[in-house]
């Protein structure tokens, strides 16, 4: 599976269609972050830049010009440097950059400052940047052009609108990322037994993800057991204490592969040892299964995150009251003592993808759906999470949606 240059060219075309005439937009891939000394972290580009180009090389700059109704795409790139390649690894030449992005006008980065500053001095064209970028380059560029009295427009909302609606190519990437993730999680089951540590399961999960093609995952892998399940983003697997599985433990897995830049977000749970019929783990699994099905039934065009949460609070609250954990006359605050996080979020090039949380769902939105309940009095808590796309009649699973109790018991 590969996103072609035509996919990225079409993204640029749809973006340019929304630009006012006589506008020049500057998007930056960003720079690799320094880990220590002369060693960098593995580079991931700004996600809006990637959406427009498909390129994952540091230092690249995309310029989209719309003048007198004519659109031109220009890419500025570092010149080919054999010495830099010797130390840092093979880098795509200009032909390779064109093959990936579909951009034919590729210029040496040495020309960028002069040409961009000339545009700023001219004053007849509106300049724009991605105001949502977390990279340093857009801010540095903005500082430079403001010396000419230019205040660049923020085009991030336009790209957000485009990214919110996923096409079939993007959905295929998320399906593949979910498939990789679920296959990797399934490989853990034979190793889930009393005495296994979070660290052992974490390293095996990372290996299974990497060998299936996800070298950089969507987020830091979470493996937690014991009371560590009460730390939602427990990303430091332990080798002792609460990090060691015991008979009767719950092990929470929360992980996501990345495919062609697109993320999966999957949460699963394992029970260490076969539960009895009155096991609290079984009761908790049953209500979370109900919540998931209710969430899938609720999601449809015109519905909202707030409405989804409200429905979850109602179902969960009645169950919590039946368990004697809260009063029958409960309020949302009572439920939130045990239902700690929102039920859903956007999913795409970021695991918590861009998009306004108060906007009604639209066909093509991708969502991660993750009802979870955490009960310190019982010593257990977990979430089960799957990925869906909003369709004309409701939603469709992009992951397997498996929730059968037999599949999570390791004995």
CSV table of C-alpha atoms in Angstrom, one decimal:
chain,number,residue,atom,x,y,z
A,1,UNK,CA,0.0,0.0,0.0
A,2,UNK,CA,1.4,3.4,-1.0
A,3,UNK,CA,0.0,6.9,-1.3
A,4,UNK,CA,0.9,8.1,-4.8
A,5,UNK,CA,2.1,11.5,-5.9
A,6,UNK,CA,-1.4,12.1,-7.3
A,7,UNK,CA,-2.9,11.9,-3.8
A,8,UNK,CA,-0.6,14.7,-2.5
A,9,UNK,CA,-1.1,16.7,-5.7
A,10,UNK,CA,-4.8,16.5,-5.2
A,11,UNK,CA,-4.5,17.7,-1.6
A,12,UNK,CA,-2.6,20.7,-2.9
A,13,UNK,CA,-5.2,21.4,-5.6
A,14,UNK,CA,-8.1,21.2,-3.1
A,15,UNK,CA,-6.2,23.5,-0.7
A,16,UNK,CA,-5.4,26.0,-3.4
A,17,UNK,CA,-9.1,26.1,-4.5
A,18,UNK,CA,-9.9,27.6,-1.1
A,19,UNK,CA,-7.1,30.2,-1.1
A,20,UNK,CA,-7.9,33.8,-2.0
A,21,UNK,CA,-6.2,35.0,-5.2
A,22,UNK,CA,-2.8,36.6,-4.9
A,23,UNK,CA,-1.7,34.5,-2.0
A,24,UNK,CA,1.6,32.8,-1.3
A,25,UNK,CA,1.7,30.1,1.3
A,26,UNK,CA,4.8,28.8,3.1
A,27,UNK,CA,4.8,25.3,4.7
A,28,UNK,CA,7.9,23.9,6.5
A,29,UNK,CA,8.8,20.3,7.1
A,30,UNK,CA,10.8,21.3,10.2
A,31,UNK,CA,14.1,20.3,11.5
A,32,UNK,CA,15.2,17.2,13.4
A,33,UNK,CA,15.4,17.7,17.2
A,34,UNK,CA,18.7,17.2,18.9
A,35,UNK,CA,18.9,14.3,21.3
A,36,UNK,CA,22.3,14.9,22.7
A,37,UNK,CA,25.7,16.0,21.4
A,38,UNK,CA,25.7,15.4,17.7
A,39,UNK,CA,22.8,12.8,17.7
A,40,UNK,CA,19.3,13.7,16.5
A,41,UNK,CA,16.0,12.0,17.3
A,42,UNK,CA,14.4,10.2,14.4
A,43,UNK,CA,12.7,12.8,12.3
A,44,UNK,CA,8.9,13.1,11.6
A,45,UNK,CA,7.8,16.1,9.5
A,46,UNK,CA,5.1,18.6,10.3
A,47,UNK,CA,1.9,16.8,9.6
A,48,UNK,CA,0.3,19.5,7.4
A,49,UNK,CA,3.5,19.6,5.3
A,50,UNK,CA,3.4,15.9,4.9
A,51,UNK,CA,-0.3,16.0,3.9
A,52,UNK,CA,0.7,18.3,1.1
A,53,UNK,CA,3.8,16.5,-0.1
A,54,UNK,CA,4.3,13.0,1.3
A,55,UNK,CA,7.9,14.0,2.1
A,56,UNK,CA,9.6,13.1,5.4
A,57,UNK,CA,12.9,14.8,5.0
A,58,UNK,CA,14.0,17.6,7.3
A,59,UNK,CA,14.6,21.1,6.0
A,60,UNK,CA,12.2,21.1,3.1
A,61,UNK,CA,10.0,24.1,2.4
A,62,UNK,CA,6.8,24.0,0.3
A,63,UNK,CA,5.6,27.2,-1.4
A,64,UNK,CA,2.1,27.3,-3.0
A,65,UNK,CA,1.5,30.5,-5.1
A,66,UNK,CA,-1.9,31.5,-6.3
A,67,UNK,CA,-1.5,34.6,-8.5
A,68,UNK,CA,-4.1,35.8,-11.1
A,69,UNK,CA,-5.8,32.4,-10.7
A,70,UNK,CA,-2.7,30.4,-11.6
A,71,UNK,CA,-1.3,28.0,-9.0
A,72,UNK,CA,2.4,27.0,-8.8
A,73,UNK,CA,3.9,24.6,-6.3
A,74,UNK,CA,7.6,25.1,-5.5
A,75,UNK,CA,9.8,22.9,-3.2
A,76,UNK,CA,13.0,24.2,-1.7
A,77,UNK,CA,15.4,21.4,-0.7
A,78,UNK,CA,19.0,21.0,0.4
A,79,UNK,CA,21.5,20.3,-2.4
A,80,UNK,CA,22.7,16.8,-2.7
A,81,UNK,CA,25.6,16.3,-0.3
A,82,UNK,CA,27.6,13.1,-0.5
A,83,UNK,CA,29.5,13.9,2.7
A,84,UNK,CA,26.3,14.5,4.7
A,85,UNK,CA,24.9,11.2,3.2
A,86,UNK,CA,28.1,9.3,4.3
A,87,UNK,CA,27.4,10.3,7.9
A,88,UNK,CA,23.6,10.6,8.0
A,89,UNK,CA,22.4,8.0,5.5
A,90,UNK,CA,21.0,8.1,2.0
A,91,UNK,CA,18.8,11.1,1.1
A,92,UNK,CA,16.4,11.5,-1.8
A,93,UNK,CA,17.6,13.6,-4.7
A,94,UNK,CA,15.5,16.1,-6.6
A,95,UNK,CA,14.1,13.4,-8.9
A,96,UNK,CA,13.0,11.3,-6.0
A,97,UNK,CA,11.4,14.2,-4.3
A,98,UNK,CA,9.4,14.9,-7.5
A,99,UNK,CA,8.4,11.2,-7.7
A,100,UNK,CA,6.9,11.2,-4.2
A,101,UNK,CA,5.3,14.6,-4.2
A,102,UNK,CA,4.5,15.3,-7.8
A,103,UNK,CA,6.2,18.7,-7.5
A,104,UNK,CA,8.3,19.5,-10.5
A,105,UNK,CA,9.7,22.9,-9.6
A,106,UNK,CA,12.4,22.0,-7.0
A,107,UNK,CA,14.9,24.6,-6.1
A,108,UNK,CA,18.0,24.7,-4.0
A,109,UNK,CA,17.3,25.9,-0.5
A,110,UNK,CA,20.0,28.6,-0.9
A,111,UNK,CA,17.5,30.5,-3.0
A,112,UNK,CA,14.7,30.5,-0.5
A,113,UNK,CA,15.6,33.5,1.7
A,114,UNK,CA,16.2,35.9,-1.2
A,115,UNK,CA,13.1,34.9,-3.1
A,116,UNK,CA,10.8,34.9,0.0
A,117,UNK,CA,12.1,38.2,1.2
A,118,UNK,CA,11.5,39.7,-2.2
A,119,UNK,CA,7.9,38.5,-2.0
A,120,UNK,CA,7.6,40.2,1.4
A,121,UNK,CA,9.1,43.5,0.2
A,122,UNK,CA,6.8,43.5,-2.9
A,123,UNK,CA,3.7,44.0,-0.7
A,124,UNK,CA,1.3,43.2,-3.5
A,125,UNK,CA,0.7,39.6,-2.4
A,126,UNK,CA,-0.7,38.2,0.8
A,127,UNK,CA,1.6,35.8,2.6
A,128,UNK,CA,0.4,33.0,4.8
A,129,UNK,CA,1.9,30.3,7.1
A,130,UNK,CA,0.6,27.4,9.1
A,131,UNK,CA,-0.1,29.0,12.5
A,132,UNK,CA,-0.7,25.6,14.1
A,133,UNK,CA,2.8,24.2,13.4
A,134,UNK,CA,4.9,23.3,16.5
A,135,UNK,CA,8.1,23.6,14.4
A,136,UNK,CA,10.6,26.4,14.9
A,137,UNK,CA,10.9,27.2,11.2
A,138,UNK,CA,7.5,28.9,10.6
A,139,UNK,CA,8.1,31.1,13.7
A,140,UNK,CA,11.5,32.2,12.5
A,141,UNK,CA,10.2,32.9,9.0
A,142,UNK,CA,7.3,35.0,10.4
A,143,UNK,CA,9.8,37.0,12.5
A,144,UNK,CA,11.8,37.8,9.4
A,145,UNK,CA,8.9,38.9,7.2
A,146,UNK,CA,7.3,41.0,9.9
A,147,UNK,CA,10.4,43.3,9.6
A,148,UNK,CA,8.8,44.4,6.3
A,149,UNK,CA,5.5,45.1,7.9
A,150,UNK,CA,4.0,41.8,6.8
A,151,UNK,CA,1.6,40.0,9.1
A,152,UNK,CA,1.1,36.5,7.5
A,153,UNK,CA,-2.4,34.9,7.5
A,154,UNK,CA,-2.9,31.6,9.2
A,155,UNK,CA,-4.1,28.9,6.7
A,156,UNK,CA,-4.2,26.1,9.3
A,157,UNK,CA,-8.0,26.0,9.4
A,158,UNK,CA,-8.2,25.3,5.7
A,159,UNK,CA,-5.9,22.3,6.0
A,160,UNK,CA,-7.8,21.1,9.1
A,161,UNK,CA,-11.0,21.1,7.1
A,162,UNK,CA,-9.4,19.0,4.4
A,163,UNK,CA,-7.8,16.5,6.8
A,164,UNK,CA,-11.0,16.0,8.7
A,165,UNK,CA,-12.6,14.2,5.7
A,166,UNK,CA,-10.7,11.0,4.9
A,167,UNK,CA,-10.7,9.5,1.4
A,168,UNK,CA,-10.5,5.8,0.6
A,169,UNK,CA,-6.7,5.9,0.2
A,170,UNK,CA,-6.4,7.3,3.7
A,171,UNK,CA,-8.9,4.9,5.1
A,172,UNK,CA,-6.9,2.0,3.7
A,173,UNK,CA,-3.8,3.3,5.5
A,174,UNK,CA,-5.6,3.4,8.8
A,175,UNK,CA,-7.1,-0.1,8.2
A,176,UNK,CA,-3.6,-1.4,7.6
A,177,UNK,CA,-2.2,0.4,10.7
A,178,UNK,CA,-5.0,-1.1,12.8
A,179,UNK,CA,-4.3,-4.6,11.3
A,180,UNK,CA,-0.6,-4.3,12.2
A,181,UNK,CA,-1.5,-3.2,15.7
A,182,UNK,CA,-4.0,-6.0,16.4
A,183,UNK,CA,-1.7,-8.7,15.0
A,184,UNK,CA,1.1,-7.5,17.2
A,185,UNK,CA,-1.2,-7.4,20.3
A,186,UNK,CA,-2.4,-11.0,19.5
A,187,UNK,CA,1.2,-12.2,19.6
A,188,UNK,CA,1.4,-11.2,23.3
A,189,UNK,CA,-1.2,-13.7,24.6
A,190,UNK,CA,1.0,-16.7,25.0
A,191,UNK,CA,3.4,-14.6,27.2
A,192,UNK,CA,0.7,-13.2,29.5
A,193,UNK,CA,1.0,-15.2,32.7
A,194,UNK,CA,1.9,-14.6,36.3
A,195,UNK,CA,5.4,-13.2,36.6
A,196,UNK,CA,5.6,-11.6,33.2
A,197,UNK,CA,6.6,-7.9,33.5
A,198,UNK,CA,5.4,-4.9,31.7
A,199,UNK,CA,8.8,-4.5,30.3
A,200,UNK,CA,8.8,-7.9,28.7
A,201,UNK,CA,5.4,-7.4,27.0
A,202,UNK,CA,6.4,-3.8,25.9
A,203,UNK,CA,9.6,-5.0,24.2
A,204,UNK,CA,7.8,-7.9,22.5
A,205,UNK,CA,5.0,-5.6,21.3
A,206,UNK,CA,7.5,-3.1,19.9
A,207,UNK,CA,9.3,-5.9,18.1
A,208,UNK,CA,6.1,-7.3,16.6
A,209,UNK,CA,5.0,-3.8,15.4
A,210,UNK,CA,8.4,-3.0,13.9
A,211,UNK,CA,8.7,-6.3,12.0
A,212,UNK,CA,5.3,-5.6,10.4
A,213,UNK,CA,6.5,-2.2,9.1
A,214,UNK,CA,5.7,0.3,11.9
A,215,UNK,CA,9.1,1.5,13.0
A,216,UNK,CA,7.8,4.8,14.4
A,217,UNK,CA,4.5,4.1,16.2
A,218,UNK,CA,1.6,6.6,16.5
A,219,UNK,CA,2.4,7.3,20.1
A,220,UNK,CA,4.4,5.9,23.0
A,221,UNK,CA,3.3,2.3,23.6
A,222,UNK,CA,1.4,1.7,26.9
A,223,UNK,CA,1.6,-1.6,28.8
A,224,UNK,CA,0.3,-1.4,32.3
A,225,UNK,CA,-0.8,-3.9,35.0
A,226,UNK,CA,-1.7,-3.8,38.7
A,227,UNK,CA,-2.4,-0.3,40.0
A,228,UNK,CA,-0.5,1.1,37.0
A,229,UNK,CA,-3.7,0.9,35.0
A,230,UNK,CA,-4.8,3.9,37.0
A,231,UNK,CA,-2.2,6.0,35.2
A,232,UNK,CA,-3.7,6.4,31.8
A,233,UNK,CA,-0.5,7.2,29.9
A,234,UNK,CA,1.8,4.9,31.8
A,235,UNK,CA,4.7,4.9,29.3
A,236,UNK,CA,7.5,3.6,31.5
A,237,UNK,CA,7.2,-0.2,31.7
A,238,UNK,CA,8.4,-1.6,35.0
A,239,UNK,CA,10.3,-4.8,35.8
A,240,UNK,CA,9.2,-5.1,39.5
A,241,UNK,CA,6.5,-4.2,41.9
A,242,UNK,CA,3.3,-3.2,40.1
A,243,UNK,CA,5.0,-3.9,36.8
A,244,UNK,CA,4.8,-7.7,37.5
A,245,UNK,CA,1.6,-9.5,36.5
A,246,UNK,CA,-0.1,-11.5,39.2
A,247,UNK,CA,-2.9,-14.1,39.1
A,248,UNK,CA,-6.1,-12.1,38.7
A,249,UNK,CA,-4.3,-9.1,37.2
A,250,UNK,CA,-5.6,-6.9,34.4
A,251,UNK,CA,-3.0,-5.9,31.7
A,252,UNK,CA,-3.9,-2.8,29.7
A,253,UNK,CA,-2.4,-2.5,26.2
A,254,UNK,CA,-2.8,0.9,24.3
A,255,UNK,CA,-0.8,1.1,21.1
A,256,UNK,CA,-1.0,2.3,17.5
A,257,UNK,CA,0.9,1.5,14.4
A,258,UNK,CA,1.6,4.1,11.7
A,259,UNK,CA,1.1,3.3,8.0
A,260,UNK,CA,2.1,5.9,5.4
A,261,UNK,CA,1.9,8.5,8.1
A,262,UNK,CA,-1.6,7.5,9.2
A,263,UNK,CA,-2.2,6.3,12.8
A,264,UNK,CA,-4.2,3.6,14.5
A,265,UNK,CA,-5.2,3.8,18.1
A,266,UNK,CA,-6.1,0.4,19.6
A,267,UNK,CA,-6.6,-0.5,23.3
A,268,UNK,CA,-7.0,-4.1,24.5
A,269,UNK,CA,-7.0,-5.8,27.8
A,270,UNK,CA,-5.7,-9.2,29.0
A,271,UNK,CA,-6.9,-11.1,32.1
A,272,UNK,CA,-4.2,-13.1,33.9
A,273,UNK,CA,-5.8,-16.3,34.9
A,274,UNK,CA,-9.3,-17.5,34.2
A,275,UNK,CA,-11.9,-15.5,36.1
A,276,UNK,CA,-14.8,-16.9,38.1
A,277,UNK,CA,-18.3,-15.9,37.2
A,278,UNK,CA,-18.5,-13.3,40.0
A,279,UNK,CA,-15.0,-11.9,39.1
A,280,UNK,CA,-15.1,-8.1,39.0
A,281,UNK,CA,-13.1,-8.2,35.8
A,282,UNK,CA,-16.0,-9.9,34.0
A,283,UNK,CA,-18.5,-7.4,35.3
A,284,UNK,CA,-16.3,-4.5,34.1
A,285,UNK,CA,-15.7,-6.1,30.7
A,286,UNK,CA,-19.5,-6.5,30.3
A,287,UNK,CA,-20.3,-2.9,30.9
A,288,UNK,CA,-17.5,-1.6,28.7
A,289,UNK,CA,-18.7,-3.9,25.9
A,290,UNK,CA,-22.2,-2.4,26.3
A,291,UNK,CA,-20.7,1.1,26.2
A,292,UNK,CA,-18.8,0.3,23.0
A,293,UNK,CA,-21.8,-1.0,21.2
A,294,UNK,CA,-23.8,2.0,22.3
A,295,UNK,CA,-21.1,4.4,21.1
A,296,UNK,CA,-21.0,2.6,17.7
A,297,UNK,CA,-24.7,2.9,17.4
A,298,UNK,CA,-24.7,6.6,18.3
A,299,UNK,CA,-22.0,7.8,15.9
A,300,UNK,CA,-23.5,9.2,12.7
A,301,UNK,CA,-23.4,12.5,10.7
A,302,UNK,CA,-24.9,15.3,12.8
A,303,UNK,CA,-24.0,13.8,16.1
A,304,UNK,CA,-21.3,15.3,18.4
A,305,UNK,CA,-18.6,14.4,20.8
A,306,UNK,CA,-20.6,16.0,23.6
A,307,UNK,CA,-23.7,14.0,22.8
A,308,UNK,CA,-21.6,10.8,22.7
A,309,UNK,CA,-20.1,11.6,26.1
A,310,UNK,CA,-23.6,12.4,27.5
A,311,UNK,CA,-24.9,9.0,26.4
A,312,UNK,CA,-21.9,7.2,27.9
A,313,UNK,CA,-22.4,9.0,31.2
A,314,UNK,CA,-26.0,7.9,31.4
A,315,UNK,CA,-25.4,4.2,30.7
A,316,UNK,CA,-22.3,4.1,32.9
A,317,UNK,CA,-23.9,6.0,35.7
A,318,UNK,CA,-26.8,3.6,35.9
A,319,UNK,CA,-24.4,0.7,36.0
A,320,UNK,CA,-22.2,2.4,38.7
A,321,UNK,CA,-25.3,3.0,40.8
A,322,UNK,CA,-26.3,-0.7,40.5
A,323,UNK,CA,-22.9,-1.6,41.8
A,324,UNK,CA,-23.3,0.6,44.8
A,325,UNK,CA,-20.5,2.9,43.8
A,326,UNK,CA,-22.6,6.1,43.3
A,327,UNK,CA,-26.1,7.2,44.3
A,328,UNK,CA,-29.1,6.5,42.1
A,329,UNK,CA,-29.6,10.2,41.9
A,330,UNK,CA,-26.2,10.7,40.3
A,331,UNK,CA,-24.8,13.6,38.3
A,332,UNK,CA,-22.1,13.8,35.7
A,333,UNK,CA,-19.5,14.6,38.3
A,334,UNK,CA,-20.3,11.4,40.1
A,335,UNK,CA,-19.8,9.3,37.0
A,336,UNK,CA,-16.6,11.1,36.2
A,337,UNK,CA,-15.1,9.7,39.4
A,338,UNK,CA,-14.9,6.4,37.5
A,339,UNK,CA,-15.2,7.4,33.8
A,340,UNK,CA,-12.1,9.5,33.5
A,341,UNK,CA,-11.6,10.4,29.9
A,342,UNK,CA,-13.6,11.4,26.8
A,343,UNK,CA,-15.1,8.5,24.8
A,344,UNK,CA,-13.7,9.6,21.4
A,345,UNK,CA,-11.3,11.8,19.5
A,346,UNK,CA,-10.4,12.4,15.8
A,347,UNK,CA,-7.8,10.1,14.3
A,348,UNK,CA,-5.6,10.5,11.2
A,349,UNK,CA,-2.1,11.8,10.6
A,350,UNK,CA,-1.9,12.5,14.4
A,351,UNK,CA,-3.3,10.1,16.9
A,352,UNK,CA,-5.3,12.9,18.4
A,353,UNK,CA,-5.9,14.5,15.0
A,354,UNK,CA,-6.7,18.1,14.2
A,355,UNK,CA,-10.3,19.3,14.3
A,356,UNK,CA,-12.7,21.3,16.3
A,357,UNK,CA,-14.3,19.3,19.2
A,358,UNK,CA,-17.6,21.1,19.0
A,359,UNK,CA,-18.3,20.4,15.3
A,360,UNK,CA,-20.9,17.8,14.4
A,361,UNK,CA,-19.6,14.5,12.8
A,362,UNK,CA,-19.4,14.4,9.1
A,363,UNK,CA,-19.2,11.5,6.7
A,364,UNK,CA,-15.5,10.7,6.3
A,365,UNK,CA,-14.4,11.7,9.9
A,366,UNK,CA,-12.2,9.1,11.5
A,367,UNK,CA,-12.6,8.5,15.2
A,368,UNK,CA,-11.0,6.4,17.9
A,369,UNK,CA,-13.7,5.2,20.3
A,370,UNK,CA,-12.5,4.2,23.8
A,371,UNK,CA,-14.9,3.9,26.7
A,372,UNK,CA,-13.1,3.1,29.9
A,373,UNK,CA,-14.0,2.7,33.5
A,374,UNK,CA,-11.5,2.8,36.4
A,375,UNK,CA,-12.5,1.6,39.9
A,376,UNK,CA,-9.7,2.0,42.5
A,377,UNK,CA,-12.0,0.4,45.1
A,378,UNK,CA,-11.9,-2.8,43.0
A,379,UNK,CA,-8.3,-2.5,42.1
A,380,UNK,CA,-9.0,-2.7,38.4
A,381,UNK,CA,-9.9,-0.5,35.5
A,382,UNK,CA,-9.4,-0.5,31.7
A,383,UNK,CA,-10.6,0.7,28.3
A,384,UNK,CA,-11.2,-1.0,25.0
A,385,UNK,CA,-10.6,1.1,21.9
A,386,UNK,CA,-11.3,0.7,18.2
A,387,UNK,CA,-11.2,3.0,15.2
A,388,UNK,CA,-14.1,3.9,13.0
A,389,UNK,CA,-15.1,6.1,10.1
A,390,UNK,CA,-18.3,8.0,10.0
A,391,UNK,CA,-20.5,6.9,7.1
A,392,UNK,CA,-23.8,8.2,5.6
A,393,UNK,CA,-25.8,5.8,7.8
A,394,UNK,CA,-23.7,5.6,10.9
A,395,UNK,CA,-20.1,4.4,11.3
A,396,UNK,CA,-17.9,1.6,10.0
A,397,UNK,CA,-15.2,-0.2,12.0
A,398,UNK,CA,-11.6,0.2,10.6
A,399,UNK,CA,-10.3,-2.2,13.2
A,400,UNK,CA,-11.7,-5.6,14.1
A,401,UNK,CA,-13.9,-4.5,17.0
A,402,UNK,CA,-13.3,-7.8,18.7
A,403,UNK,CA,-14.7,-7.8,22.3
A,404,UNK,CA,-15.3,-11.5,23.2
A,405,UNK,CA,-14.2,-12.4,26.7
A,406,UNK,CA,-12.6,-15.6,25.6
A,407,UNK,CA,-10.1,-13.7,23.5
A,408,UNK,CA,-8.6,-11.8,26.4
A,409,UNK,CA,-8.2,-14.5,29.0
A,410,UNK,CA,-4.7,-15.8,29.4
A,411,UNK,CA,-4.4,-18.9,31.5
